[in-house]
PDB file of C-alpha atoms in Angstrom:
ATOM      1  CA  MET A   1       3.390 -17.525  13.308  1.00 43.00           C
ATOM      2  CA  THR A   2       3.576 -15.387  10.158  1.00 54.00           C
ATOM      3  CA  ALA A   3       2.387 -11.828   9.875  1.00 61.00           C
ATOM      4  CA  SER A   4      -0.722 -11.648   7.806  1.00 67.00           C
ATOM      5  CA  ILE A   5      -0.812  -9.222   4.841  1.00 69.00           C
ATOM      6  CA  PRO A   6      -3.862  -6.868   4.868  1.00 78.00           C
ATOM      7  CA  ALA A   7      -6.387  -7.432   2.095  1.00 80.00           C
ATOM      8  CA  TYR A   8      -5.540  -5.401  -1.017  1.00 85.00           C
ATOM      9  CA  SER A   9      -2.408  -3.897   0.604  1.00 88.00           C
ATOM     10  CA  LEU A  10      -0.989  -2.861  -2.807  1.00 90.00           C
ATOM     11  CA  LEU A  11      -4.117  -1.105  -3.856  1.00 91.00           C
ATOM     12  CA  LEU A  12      -4.354   0.663  -0.437  1.00 93.00           C
ATOM     13  CA  ARG A  13      -0.725   1.837  -0.719  1.00 94.00           C
ATOM     14  CA  TRP A  14      -1.496   3.242  -4.220  1.00 94.00           C
ATOM     15  CA  LEU A  15      -4.637   4.944  -2.817  1.00 95.00           C
ATOM     16  CA  LEU A  16      -2.600   6.482  -0.017  1.00 96.00           C
ATOM     17  CA  LEU A  17      -0.013   7.831  -2.518  1.00 96.00           C
ATOM     18  CA  ALA A  18      -2.727   9.080  -4.924  1.00 96.00           C
ATOM     19  CA  GLY A  19      -4.558  10.834  -2.068  1.00 97.00           C
ATOM     20  CA  LEU A  20      -1.375  12.685  -1.010  1.00 97.00           C
ATOM     21  CA  ILE A  21      -0.715  13.665  -4.659  1.00 96.00           C
ATOM     22  CA  LEU A  22      -4.240  14.878  -5.155  1.00 96.00           C
ATOM     23  CA  PHE A  23      -4.100  16.876  -1.938  1.00 98.00           C
ATOM     24  CA  GLY A  24      -0.870  18.489  -3.041  1.00 96.00           C
ATOM     25  CA  ALA A  25      -2.342  19.302  -6.390  1.00 96.00           C
ATOM     26  CA  TRP A  26      -5.491  20.839  -4.813  1.00 97.00           C
ATOM     27  CA  VAL A  27      -3.299  23.024  -2.537  1.00 98.00           C
ATOM     28  CA  SER A  28      -1.246  24.053  -5.513  1.00 96.00           C
ATOM     29  CA  TRP A  29      -4.397  24.947  -7.487  1.00 96.00           C
ATOM     30  CA  ASP A  30      -5.962  26.837  -4.526  1.00 97.00           C
ATOM     31  CA  GLN A  31      -2.810  28.907  -4.061  1.00 97.00           C
ATOM     32  CA  GLY A  32      -2.629  29.645  -7.821  1.00 95.00           C
ATOM     33  CA  ILE A  33       0.674  27.881  -8.428  1.00 96.00           C
ATOM     34  CA  LEU A  34      -0.667  25.485 -11.094  1.00 93.00           C
ATOM     35  CA  GLN A  35      -2.374  28.199 -13.007  1.00 94.00           C
ATOM     36  CA  ASN A  36       0.813  30.176 -12.997  1.00 95.00           C
ATOM     37  CA  ILE A  37       2.848  27.294 -14.204  1.00 94.00           C
ATOM     38  CA  LEU A  38       0.322  26.415 -16.942  1.00 92.00           C
ATOM     39  CA  LEU A  39      -0.082  29.945 -18.119  1.00 94.00           C
ATOM     40  CA  SER A  40       3.665  30.716 -18.251  1.00 95.00           C
ATOM     41  CA  ASP A  41       4.639  27.678 -20.305  1.00 93.00           C
ATOM     42  CA  PRO A  42       4.531  28.657 -23.950  1.00 94.00           C
ATOM     43  CA  THR A  43       5.479  25.163 -25.147  1.00 94.00           C
ATOM     44  CA  ARG A  44       2.624  23.447 -23.192  1.00 93.00           C
ATOM     45  CA  ILE A  45       5.038  20.650 -22.329  1.00 96.00           C
ATOM     46  CA  THR A  46       3.829  20.954 -18.726  1.00 94.00           C
ATOM     47  CA  LEU A  47       0.400  19.968 -19.753  1.00 94.00           C
ATOM     48  CA  ILE A  48       1.688  17.029 -21.708  1.00 96.00           C
ATOM     49  CA  ILE A  49       3.694  15.811 -18.711  1.00 96.00           C
ATOM     50  CA  GLY A  50       0.571  16.240 -16.452  1.00 94.00           C
ATOM     51  CA  VAL A  51      -1.633  14.227 -18.747  1.00 96.00           C
ATOM     52  CA  THR A  52       1.075  11.502 -19.051  1.00 98.00           C
ATOM     53  CA  PHE A  53       1.401  11.387 -15.342  1.00 96.00           C
ATOM     54  CA  ILE A  54      -2.410  11.076 -14.807  1.00 96.00           C
ATOM     55  CA  ALA A  55      -2.512   8.249 -17.475  1.00 97.00           C
ATOM     56  CA  ALA A  56       0.420   6.449 -15.805  1.00 97.00           C
ATOM     57  CA  SER A  57      -1.191   6.769 -12.394  1.00 96.00           C
ATOM     58  CA  GLY A  58      -4.395   5.256 -13.703  1.00 95.00           C
ATOM     59  CA  HIS A  59      -2.358   2.332 -15.231  1.00 97.00           C
ATOM     60  CA  CYS A  60      -0.685   1.866 -11.789  1.00 96.00           C
ATOM     61  CA  ALA A  61      -4.100   1.745 -10.100  1.00 95.00           C
ATOM     62  CA  PHE A  62      -5.285  -0.993 -12.403  1.00 96.00           C
ATOM     63  CA  ARG A  63      -2.012  -3.008 -11.966  1.00 96.00           C
ATOM     64  CA  SER A  64      -2.029  -2.703  -8.192  1.00 94.00           C
ATOM     65  CA  LEU A  65      -5.712  -3.836  -8.216  1.00 93.00           C
ATOM     66  CA  TYR A  66      -4.805  -6.831 -10.392  1.00 94.00           C
ATOM     67  CA  LEU A  67      -1.806  -7.696  -8.242  1.00 93.00           C
ATOM     68  CA  SER A  68      -3.792  -7.342  -5.053  1.00 91.00           C
ATOM     69  CA  THR A  69      -6.358  -9.753  -6.307  1.00 92.00           C
ATOM     70  CA  GLU A  70      -3.614 -12.159  -7.237  1.00 92.00           C
ATOM     71  CA  GLN A  71      -2.057 -11.811  -3.829  1.00 89.00           C
ATOM     72  CA  GLU A  72      -5.324 -12.548  -2.259  1.00 89.00           C
ATOM     73  CA  ALA A  73      -5.801 -15.674  -4.354  1.00 90.00           C
ATOM     74  CA  LEU A  74      -2.378 -16.828  -3.360  1.00 88.00           C
ATOM     75  CA  GLN A  75      -3.149 -16.269   0.365  1.00 87.00           C
ATOM     76  CA  ARG A  76      -6.375 -18.383  -0.076  1.00 88.00           C
ATOM     77  CA  ILE A  77      -4.293 -21.183  -1.790  1.00 90.00           C
ATOM     78  CA  ILE A  78      -1.748 -21.208   0.989  1.00 88.00           C
ATOM     79  CA  GLN A  79      -4.415 -21.376   3.588  1.00 86.00           C
ATOM     80  CA  ALA A  80      -6.184 -24.155   1.748  1.00 88.00           C
ATOM     81  CA  LEU A  81      -3.090 -26.197   1.525  1.00 88.00           C
ATOM     82  CA  GLY A  82      -2.287 -25.679   5.188  1.00 83.00           C
ATOM     83  CA  LEU A  83       1.034 -24.038   4.440  1.00 79.00           C
ATOM     84  CA  SER A  84       0.349 -20.780   6.475  1.00 68.00           C
ATOM     85  CA  ASP A  85       2.666 -21.835   9.384  1.00 64.00           C
ATOM     86  CA  LYS A  86       5.449 -23.172   7.296  1.00 60.00           C
ATOM     87  CA  PRO A  87       7.992 -20.940   5.440  1.00 56.00           C
ATOM     88  CA  LEU A  88       7.894 -21.141   1.729  1.00 54.00           C
ATOM     89  CA  ASN A  89      10.972 -22.563  -0.023  1.00 54.00           C
ATOM     90  CA  LYS A  90      12.759 -19.601  -1.635  1.00 55.00           C
ATOM     91  CA  GLY A  91      15.308 -21.674  -3.469  1.00 54.00           C
ATOM     92  CA  SER A  92      18.594 -23.194  -2.531  1.00 49.00           C
ATOM     93  CA  ASN A  93      21.474 -21.018  -1.347  1.00 49.00           C
TER      94      ASN A  93
END
């Protein structure tokens, strides 16, 4: 018997990580740490890094959603072919 993979597991993992990051950002904002960092940076590179991080995180969200749907499609194909109890051939060793 093989362990089943939860539906959209990659997306759920990304959502968990994004939630933790957002909570940390909210706590930092509430304590005034982010304001202090942004106001004390004369080059504004901190803002550029933050915007780049947000854009990359959004890209990761779309990719994890895409890969999760592909993983679900693969699971449906495996179940349709009746291969769910057999190990997949991972190549010759």
